[in-house]
Amino acid sequence: MESFDVLVVGAGLAGLHTARRLAEAGLTVLVVDRRRSLTVGIRTTGIFVRRTLDDFDLPARLLGPGVRDVLLYPPSRRAPVRLRSERDEYRVADMAAVYGHARRAAEAAGAQVRLGVRYEGRAAGAVRLGGAEPVAARFVVGADGARSRVARDLGLDVNRRFIVGAEIVHPIAQGRSAPAFHCVIDPRVAPGYLGWVIADGHSAHVGVAGYPAAMRAGVRRLLETFAADAPGRSAPTGPVERRGGPIPVGGVLRRLACPDGLLVGDAAGAVSPLTAGGLDPCLRLSELAATVTADYLRTGDTDVLRRYDGGALRARFRGRLLLRRAFSGLRSTVVAEAAVALLRSRAGHAAAARILFGDGSFPSVTPAFSGTREAPTYEPGT
């Protein structure tokens, strides 16, 4: 039986980045994913915020042009609130290429990546894998998505609050319009969240998301309705790709680690409760997860795992969790129209700009260590 220090379940951005950091720390790492190709089954929109691009080494060739303009529309689609930044705030990535880059970086660091292999559980010191022989692993990292099986096997917390999203992605004629991010608050098509079009001059992403119980027509039907007259959409000039899946919006889970493993990415609830953005949180939490895992396996000291404290991280999101509850209550067009009207005020405009252009995506330091030793400072990208 092959033996590894760490088995990472899931070859998304969180899993591959964690694997890379662990391999760079000198650990033997195996990554498995049930998909046979990283170019299929993509669920994320691929919108990276400025802070992520400042702190992590994503090659510019994988990213579209910068987006500085955000337009917030009421259900009527009339008189949107326009926000403009002096900096490039968003860039949309070619996620298939990003996953390929992340895989190569992990393998260059020494990790092994095996696709078409399913995680089937742990028993008697071995990890059962569908499509491959079982392996032995000292530690398991669950990067297996919002409904993580690893979380259940390890007895860790699981996500319970979700919205569901669907999106179409396609190329557009270049240079026809300035890059912009269009957001529509309309409970008829996106109850509790929003519809969006982000067009960067190269490609367009058109999507909706909301609470599934309120999407009686189904998310894909609502996407078709929205896309028919979505503001800012350009006609496709090539093949149309479809994406979709659940998005956890309950905040970072409290119990993220135990002596047998830990959770990262969507499995850990590392998604902004308000904006539902998960790419920046997944990278930052993966850095912390790799540091904690390497220290724990090197020392055998279970107190090290306290540094990976979801409860302390969750406390940093109290404001966004409260705003998520308020956002979820926008279930009538009248209320939604009034909410957008408030954003036209000076205070509302400033609040919207702070949320959309601010640097508060995810904590940049570890929570205080509650043991006998003080936790070291954690800086992203180190």
CSV table of C-alpha atoms in Angstrom, one decimal:
chain,number,residue,atom,x,y,z
A,1,MET,CA,0.0,0.0,0.0
A,2,GLU,CA,1.3,3.4,-0.9
A,3,SER,CA,1.8,5.8,2.0
A,4,PHE,CA,1.6,9.6,2.1
A,5,ASP,CA,1.8,12.2,4.8
A,6,VAL,CA,-1.3,14.0,3.4
A,7,LEU,CA,-4.1,13.0,1.2
A,8,VAL,CA,-5.9,16.0,-0.3
A,9,VAL,CA,-9.4,15.2,-1.6
A,10,GLY,CA,-10.4,17.6,-4.3
A,11,ALA,CA,-8.3,19.2,-7.1
A,12,GLY,CA,-10.0,22.6,-7.1
A,13,LEU,CA,-8.0,25.8,-6.3
A,14,ALA,CA,-8.2,25.2,-2.6
A,15,GLY,CA,-7.0,21.6,-2.8
A,16,LEU,CA,-4.2,22.3,-5.3
A,17,HIS,CA,-2.9,25.3,-3.5
A,18,THR,CA,-2.9,23.5,-0.1
A,19,ALA,CA,-1.1,20.6,-1.8
A,20,ARG,CA,1.5,22.8,-3.3
A,21,ARG,CA,2.3,24.5,0.1
A,22,LEU,CA,2.5,21.1,1.9
A,23,ALA,CA,4.8,19.7,-0.7
A,24,GLU,CA,7.0,22.8,-0.5
A,25,ALA,CA,7.2,22.1,3.2
A,26,GLY,CA,8.7,18.7,2.5
A,27,LEU,CA,5.7,16.5,3.0
A,28,THR,CA,4.6,13.7,0.7
A,29,VAL,CA,1.2,14.7,-0.8
A,30,LEU,CA,-1.4,12.9,-2.9
A,31,VAL,CA,-4.3,14.8,-4.5
A,32,VAL,CA,-7.3,12.9,-5.8
A,33,ASP,CA,-10.3,14.1,-7.7
A,34,ARG,CA,-13.2,12.2,-9.2
A,35,ARG,CA,-13.2,14.3,-12.3
A,36,ARG,CA,-11.1,12.9,-15.2
A,37,SER,CA,-10.2,16.4,-16.4
A,38,LEU,CA,-9.9,19.7,-14.6
A,39,THR,CA,-11.4,21.5,-17.6
A,40,VAL,CA,-14.9,19.9,-16.9
A,41,GLY,CA,-17.2,20.5,-14.0
A,42,ILE,CA,-16.0,24.0,-13.3
A,43,ARG,CA,-18.5,25.7,-10.9
A,44,THR,CA,-16.9,29.0,-10.0
A,45,THR,CA,-17.4,32.2,-12.0
A,46,GLY,CA,-13.7,32.9,-11.8
A,47,ILE,CA,-13.9,36.5,-10.6
A,48,PHE,CA,-10.7,37.5,-8.8
A,49,VAL,CA,-10.7,40.6,-6.7
A,50,ARG,CA,-7.8,43.1,-6.6
A,51,ARG,CA,-6.6,42.0,-3.1
A,52,THR,CA,-6.2,38.4,-4.3
A,53,LEU,CA,-4.2,39.4,-7.3
A,54,ASP,CA,-1.9,41.6,-5.2
A,55,ASP,CA,-1.1,38.8,-2.8
A,56,PHE,CA,-1.0,35.7,-4.9
A,57,ASP,CA,1.1,34.7,-8.0
A,58,LEU,CA,-1.6,34.2,-10.6
A,59,PRO,CA,-0.1,34.7,-14.1
A,60,ALA,CA,-1.5,37.7,-15.9
A,61,ARG,CA,-1.9,35.7,-19.1
A,62,LEU,CA,-4.7,33.7,-17.4
A,63,LEU,CA,-6.7,36.8,-16.5
A,64,GLY,CA,-8.9,39.1,-18.6
A,65,PRO,CA,-8.7,42.9,-18.6
A,66,GLY,CA,-9.3,44.8,-15.4
A,67,VAL,CA,-12.9,45.8,-14.5
A,68,ARG,CA,-13.4,49.1,-12.6
A,69,ASP,CA,-17.1,49.8,-13.1
A,70,VAL,CA,-19.9,48.2,-11.2
A,71,LEU,CA,-23.6,49.0,-11.9
A,72,LEU,CA,-26.3,48.0,-9.4
A,73,TYR,CA,-29.8,47.7,-10.9
A,74,PRO,CA,-33.2,47.5,-9.3
A,75,PRO,CA,-35.8,45.0,-10.6
A,76,SER,CA,-37.1,47.6,-13.1
A,77,ARG,CA,-33.5,47.8,-14.6
A,78,ARG,CA,-33.9,51.6,-14.6
A,79,ALA,CA,-31.4,54.2,-13.2
A,80,PRO,CA,-28.7,51.8,-12.0
A,81,VAL,CA,-26.3,53.0,-9.3
A,82,ARG,CA,-22.9,53.3,-10.9
A,83,LEU,CA,-19.7,52.8,-8.8
A,84,ARG,CA,-16.3,53.4,-10.3
A,85,SER,CA,-12.9,52.7,-8.8
A,86,GLU,CA,-9.6,54.3,-9.8
A,87,ARG,CA,-8.0,50.9,-9.8
A,88,ASP,CA,-8.7,47.6,-11.5
A,89,GLU,CA,-10.9,45.9,-8.9
A,90,TYR,CA,-11.9,42.7,-10.7
A,91,ARG,CA,-10.4,40.4,-13.3
A,92,VAL,CA,-12.1,37.3,-14.7
A,93,ALA,CA,-9.9,34.3,-15.1
A,94,ASP,CA,-9.8,31.4,-17.5
A,95,MET,CA,-10.5,28.9,-14.8
A,96,ALA,CA,-9.6,25.8,-16.8
A,97,ALA,CA,-6.2,27.4,-17.3
A,98,VAL,CA,-5.9,28.5,-13.7
A,99,TYR,CA,-6.6,24.9,-12.5
A,100,GLY,CA,-3.9,23.7,-15.0
A,101,HIS,CA,-1.4,26.2,-13.7
A,102,ALA,CA,-2.2,25.2,-10.1
A,103,ARG,CA,-1.8,21.5,-10.9
A,104,ARG,CA,1.6,22.1,-12.5
A,105,ALA,CA,2.7,24.2,-9.5
A,106,ALA,CA,1.7,21.5,-7.1
A,107,GLU,CA,3.4,18.8,-9.1
A,108,ALA,CA,6.5,20.9,-9.5
A,109,ALA,CA,6.6,21.2,-5.7
A,110,GLY,CA,6.5,17.3,-5.5
A,111,ALA,CA,2.8,16.6,-5.0
A,112,GLN,CA,1.1,13.8,-7.0
A,113,VAL,CA,-2.2,14.5,-8.6
A,114,ARG,CA,-4.5,11.7,-9.8
A,115,LEU,CA,-7.7,12.3,-11.6
A,116,GLY,CA,-10.6,9.9,-12.0
A,117,VAL,CA,-10.2,8.8,-8.5
A,118,ARG,CA,-13.0,9.0,-5.9
A,119,TYR,CA,-12.6,9.3,-2.2
A,120,GLU,CA,-14.8,6.6,-0.6
A,121,GLY,CA,-13.9,6.8,3.1
A,122,ARG,CA,-11.4,5.9,5.8
A,123,ALA,CA,-11.1,2.6,7.7
A,124,ALA,CA,-8.5,0.7,9.6
A,125,GLY,CA,-5.7,3.2,8.9
A,126,ALA,CA,-6.4,3.1,5.1
A,127,VAL,CA,-8.3,5.4,2.7
A,128,ARG,CA,-10.5,3.7,0.3
A,129,LEU,CA,-10.4,5.1,-3.3
A,130,GLY,CA,-12.8,4.4,-6.1
A,131,GLY,CA,-10.8,3.8,-9.3
A,132,ALA,CA,-7.5,3.2,-7.5
A,133,GLU,CA,-5.9,1.0,-4.8
A,134,PRO,CA,-6.3,2.2,-1.2
A,135,VAL,CA,-3.6,4.3,0.3
A,136,ALA,CA,-2.3,5.1,3.8
A,137,ALA,CA,-2.3,8.8,4.9
A,138,ARG,CA,-1.4,10.4,8.1
A,139,PHE,CA,-3.7,13.3,7.5
A,140,VAL,CA,-6.6,14.1,5.2
A,141,VAL,CA,-7.5,17.5,3.8
A,142,GLY,CA,-11.1,17.9,2.7
A,143,ALA,CA,-11.2,20.2,-0.3
A,144,ASP,CA,-14.2,18.3,-1.8
A,145,GLY,CA,-16.7,21.1,-2.1
A,146,ALA,CA,-19.7,22.5,-0.3
A,147,ARG,CA,-21.2,19.1,0.6
A,148,SER,CA,-18.0,17.6,1.8
A,149,ARG,CA,-17.9,13.8,2.5
A,150,VAL,CA,-14.5,14.2,4.2
A,151,ALA,CA,-16.1,16.6,6.7
A,152,ARG,CA,-18.7,14.0,7.7
A,153,ASP,CA,-16.1,11.2,7.9
A,154,LEU,CA,-13.9,13.3,10.2
A,155,GLY,CA,-16.8,14.4,12.4
A,156,LEU,CA,-16.2,18.0,11.5
A,157,ASP,CA,-18.8,20.7,10.9
A,158,VAL,CA,-20.7,20.7,7.6
A,159,ASN,CA,-22.4,23.5,5.6
A,160,ARG,CA,-26.1,23.9,6.1
A,161,ARG,CA,-26.9,27.2,4.5
A,162,PHE,CA,-26.7,27.4,0.7
A,163,ILE,CA,-27.7,29.4,-2.2
A,164,VAL,CA,-27.6,27.8,-5.6
A,165,GLY,CA,-26.3,29.4,-8.8
A,166,ALA,CA,-26.1,28.8,-12.5
A,167,GLU,CA,-24.1,30.6,-15.1
A,168,ILE,CA,-23.4,30.7,-18.8
A,169,VAL,CA,-20.0,31.7,-20.1
A,170,HIS,CA,-19.1,32.6,-23.7
A,171,PRO,CA,-16.7,34.7,-25.8
A,172,ILE,CA,-17.8,38.1,-27.1
A,173,ALA,CA,-16.6,40.4,-29.8
A,174,GLN,CA,-13.6,42.3,-28.5
A,175,GLY,CA,-13.6,46.1,-28.0
A,176,ARG,CA,-17.3,46.6,-28.4
A,177,SER,CA,-17.8,48.0,-24.9
A,178,ALA,CA,-15.9,49.0,-21.8
A,179,PRO,CA,-15.4,46.2,-19.2
A,180,ALA,CA,-18.1,46.4,-16.5
A,181,PHE,CA,-19.8,44.3,-13.8
A,182,HIS,CA,-23.6,44.5,-13.9
A,183,CYS,CA,-25.5,43.3,-10.8
A,184,VAL,CA,-29.3,43.1,-10.8
A,185,ILE,CA,-31.2,42.8,-7.5
A,186,ASP,CA,-34.4,41.1,-8.5
A,187,PRO,CA,-36.1,38.5,-6.3
A,188,ARG,CA,-38.1,37.2,-9.3
A,189,VAL,CA,-35.0,35.7,-10.8
A,190,ALA,CA,-32.5,35.7,-7.9
A,191,PRO,CA,-34.3,35.5,-4.5
A,192,GLY,CA,-31.9,36.5,-1.7
A,193,TYR,CA,-29.0,37.2,-4.0
A,194,LEU,CA,-28.6,38.7,-7.5
A,195,GLY,CA,-28.2,38.2,-11.2
A,196,TRP,CA,-25.0,39.3,-12.8
A,197,VAL,CA,-23.3,40.0,-16.1
A,198,ILE,CA,-19.6,40.6,-16.1
A,199,ALA,CA,-18.1,41.4,-19.5
A,200,ASP,CA,-14.4,42.2,-19.7
A,201,GLY,CA,-14.2,42.8,-23.5
A,202,HIS,CA,-13.1,39.1,-24.1
A,203,SER,CA,-15.8,37.0,-22.5
A,204,ALA,CA,-19.1,37.4,-20.8
A,205,HIS,CA,-20.4,35.6,-17.6
A,206,VAL,CA,-24.1,35.7,-17.2
A,207,GLY,CA,-25.6,34.1,-14.0
A,208,VAL,CA,-28.2,34.1,-11.3
A,209,ALA,CA,-28.2,32.7,-7.8
A,210,GLY,CA,-30.6,32.5,-4.9
A,211,TYR,CA,-32.2,30.4,-2.3
A,212,PRO,CA,-33.4,27.2,-4.0
A,213,ALA,CA,-36.6,26.9,-2.0
A,214,ALA,CA,-37.7,30.3,-3.5
A,215,MET,CA,-36.7,29.4,-7.0
A,216,ARG,CA,-39.9,27.5,-7.9
A,217,ALA,CA,-39.2,27.5,-11.6
A,218,GLY,CA,-35.7,26.1,-11.1
A,219,VAL,CA,-32.4,27.9,-11.3
A,220,ARG,CA,-31.7,27.1,-15.0
A,221,ARG,CA,-35.1,28.3,-16.1
A,222,LEU,CA,-34.6,31.5,-14.2
A,223,LEU,CA,-31.2,31.9,-15.8
A,224,GLU,CA,-32.8,31.7,-19.2
A,225,THR,CA,-35.3,34.3,-18.2
A,226,PHE,CA,-32.6,36.7,-16.9
A,227,ALA,CA,-30.2,36.2,-19.8
A,228,ALA,CA,-32.9,37.1,-22.4
A,229,ASP,CA,-32.6,40.8,-21.5
A,230,ALA,CA,-29.8,41.0,-19.0
A,231,PRO,CA,-28.2,44.5,-18.9
A,232,GLY,CA,-24.7,44.5,-20.4
A,233,ARG,CA,-24.8,41.2,-22.1
A,234,SER,CA,-23.2,40.8,-25.6
A,235,ALA,CA,-24.0,38.2,-28.1
A,236,PRO,CA,-21.8,35.1,-28.0
A,237,THR,CA,-19.2,34.7,-30.7
A,238,GLY,CA,-18.3,31.1,-29.8
A,239,PRO,CA,-19.4,28.1,-27.7
A,240,VAL,CA,-21.5,28.6,-24.6
A,241,GLU,CA,-20.3,26.9,-21.4
A,242,ARG,CA,-22.7,26.2,-18.5
A,243,ARG,CA,-21.7,26.2,-14.9
A,244,GLY,CA,-23.6,25.8,-11.6
A,245,GLY,CA,-23.8,24.4,-8.2
A,246,PRO,CA,-24.4,25.1,-4.5
A,247,ILE,CA,-22.7,28.0,-2.7
A,248,PRO,CA,-22.3,27.9,1.1
A,249,VAL,CA,-23.3,31.3,2.6
A,250,GLY,CA,-23.4,30.4,6.3
A,251,GLY,CA,-19.8,31.6,7.0
A,252,VAL,CA,-16.7,29.8,8.0
A,253,LEU,CA,-17.5,26.6,9.9
A,254,ARG,CA,-16.6,26.5,13.5
A,255,ARG,CA,-15.0,23.1,13.8
A,256,LEU,CA,-12.5,22.8,10.9
A,257,ALA,CA,-9.8,20.5,12.2
A,258,CYS,CA,-9.2,17.3,14.2
A,259,PRO,CA,-6.1,15.1,14.6
A,260,ASP,CA,-7.0,13.2,11.5
A,261,GLY,CA,-7.6,16.0,9.1
A,262,LEU,CA,-9.0,19.5,8.3
A,263,LEU,CA,-11.2,21.3,5.7
A,264,VAL,CA,-10.4,24.0,3.2
A,265,GLY,CA,-12.3,26.0,0.5
A,266,ASP,CA,-16.0,25.5,0.2
A,267,ALA,CA,-15.9,22.5,2.4
A,268,ALA,CA,-14.8,24.8,5.2
A,269,GLY,CA,-17.5,27.4,4.4
A,270,ALA,CA,-14.7,29.8,3.3
A,271,VAL,CA,-17.0,31.9,1.2
A,272,SER,CA,-18.0,35.5,1.9
A,273,PRO,CA,-21.6,35.3,3.4
A,274,LEU,CA,-22.6,38.5,1.7
A,275,THR,CA,-21.0,38.5,-1.7
A,276,ALA,CA,-20.7,34.7,-2.1
A,277,GLY,CA,-17.1,35.2,-3.3
A,278,GLY,CA,-14.9,32.2,-2.6
A,279,LEU,CA,-11.7,32.5,-4.5
A,280,ASP,CA,-9.9,34.9,-2.2
A,281,PRO,CA,-11.0,33.1,1.0
A,282,CYS,CA,-10.0,29.7,-0.4
A,283,LEU,CA,-6.5,30.8,-1.1
A,284,ARG,CA,-6.0,32.5,2.2
A,285,LEU,CA,-7.4,29.7,4.2
A,286,SER,CA,-5.4,27.2,2.3
A,287,GLU,CA,-2.2,29.0,3.2
A,288,LEU,CA,-3.1,28.8,6.9
A,289,ALA,CA,-4.2,25.2,6.6
A,290,ALA,CA,-0.9,24.2,5.0
A,291,THR,CA,1.1,26.0,7.7
A,292,VAL,CA,-0.9,24.4,10.5
A,293,THR,CA,-0.8,20.9,8.9
A,294,ALA,CA,2.9,21.0,8.4
A,295,ASP,CA,3.6,22.1,12.0
A,296,TYR,CA,1.2,19.5,13.4
A,297,LEU,CA,2.7,16.6,11.4
A,298,ARG,CA,6.2,17.7,12.3
A,299,THR,CA,5.6,18.1,16.0
A,300,GLY,CA,2.6,15.7,16.7
A,301,ASP,CA,1.3,18.5,19.0
A,302,THR,CA,-2.5,18.6,18.7
A,303,ASP,CA,-2.5,22.1,20.3
A,304,VAL,CA,-1.2,23.3,17.0
A,305,LEU,CA,-4.6,22.6,15.4
A,306,ARG,CA,-6.1,25.3,17.6
A,307,ARG,CA,-4.6,27.8,15.3
A,308,TYR,CA,-7.0,26.6,12.7
A,309,ASP,CA,-10.0,27.9,14.6
A,310,GLY,CA,-13.1,28.5,12.5
A,311,GLY,CA,-14.9,30.1,15.4
A,312,ALA,CA,-12.3,32.9,15.7
A,313,LEU,CA,-12.3,33.4,11.9
A,314,ARG,CA,-16.1,33.4,11.9
A,315,ALA,CA,-16.2,36.2,14.4
A,316,ARG,CA,-14.6,38.5,11.8
A,317,PHE,CA,-17.7,38.0,9.6
A,318,ARG,CA,-20.4,39.1,12.0
A,319,GLY,CA,-21.3,42.2,10.0
A,320,ARG,CA,-21.4,40.3,6.7
A,321,LEU,CA,-23.5,37.5,8.3
A,322,LEU,CA,-26.0,40.1,9.5
A,323,LEU,CA,-26.1,41.7,6.0
A,324,ARG,CA,-26.6,38.3,4.5
A,325,ARG,CA,-29.7,37.9,6.6
A,326,ALA,CA,-30.9,41.3,5.5
A,327,PHE,CA,-30.2,40.5,1.8
A,328,SER,CA,-32.1,37.2,2.1
A,329,GLY,CA,-35.1,39.2,3.1
A,330,LEU,CA,-35.3,41.0,-0.2
A,331,ARG,CA,-38.2,38.9,-1.5
A,332,SER,CA,-40.4,41.5,-3.2
A,333,THR,CA,-39.7,43.9,-6.1
A,334,VAL,CA,-41.0,46.8,-4.0
A,335,VAL,CA,-38.5,46.2,-1.3
A,336,ALA,CA,-35.7,45.6,-3.8
A,337,GLU,CA,-36.5,48.9,-5.6
A,338,ALA,CA,-36.4,50.7,-2.2
A,339,ALA,CA,-33.1,49.0,-1.3
A,340,VAL,CA,-31.4,50.2,-4.5
A,341,ALA,CA,-32.9,53.7,-4.0
A,342,LEU,CA,-31.1,53.8,-0.6
A,343,LEU,CA,-27.8,53.1,-2.4
A,344,ARG,CA,-28.2,56.3,-4.4
A,345,SER,CA,-27.7,58.3,-1.2
A,346,ARG,CA,-24.3,59.5,-0.2
A,347,ALA,CA,-24.1,57.0,2.7
A,348,GLY,CA,-25.5,54.2,0.7
A,349,HIS,CA,-23.1,54.8,-2.2
A,350,ALA,CA,-20.2,54.8,0.2
A,351,ALA,CA,-21.3,51.5,1.9
A,352,ALA,CA,-21.7,49.8,-1.5
A,353,ALA,CA,-18.3,51.0,-2.6
A,354,ARG,CA,-16.8,49.7,0.6
A,355,ILE,CA,-18.3,46.2,0.1
A,356,LEU,CA,-17.4,46.0,-3.6
A,357,PHE,CA,-14.0,47.7,-3.6
A,358,GLY,CA,-12.8,47.2,0.0
A,359,ASP,CA,-10.0,45.0,1.3
A,360,GLY,CA,-12.0,43.1,3.9
A,361,SER,CA,-12.5,39.9,1.9
A,362,PHE,CA,-10.9,37.6,4.4
A,363,PRO,CA,-8.7,37.9,7.6
A,364,SER,CA,-5.0,38.2,6.9
A,365,VAL,CA,-3.8,36.9,10.3
A,366,THR,CA,-4.4,33.9,12.4
A,367,PRO,CA,-6.7,34.2,15.4
A,368,ALA,CA,-5.1,34.4,18.8
A,369,PHE,CA,-3.7,31.1,20.0
A,370,SER,CA,-5.4,30.0,23.1
A,371,GLY,CA,-2.8,27.5,24.3
A,372,THR,CA,0.4,28.1,26.3
A,373,ARG,CA,2.2,29.5,23.3
A,374,GLU,CA,1.4,32.4,21.2
A,375,ALA,CA,0.5,31.8,17.5
A,376,PRO,CA,2.8,33.3,14.9
A,377,THR,CA,1.5,36.0,12.7
A,378,TYR,CA,0.3,34.7,9.3
A,379,GLU,CA,0.7,36.9,6.3
A,380,PRO,CA,-0.9,35.9,3.0
A,381,GLY,CA,1.4,34.7,0.2
A,382,THR,CA,4.3,33.7,2.6
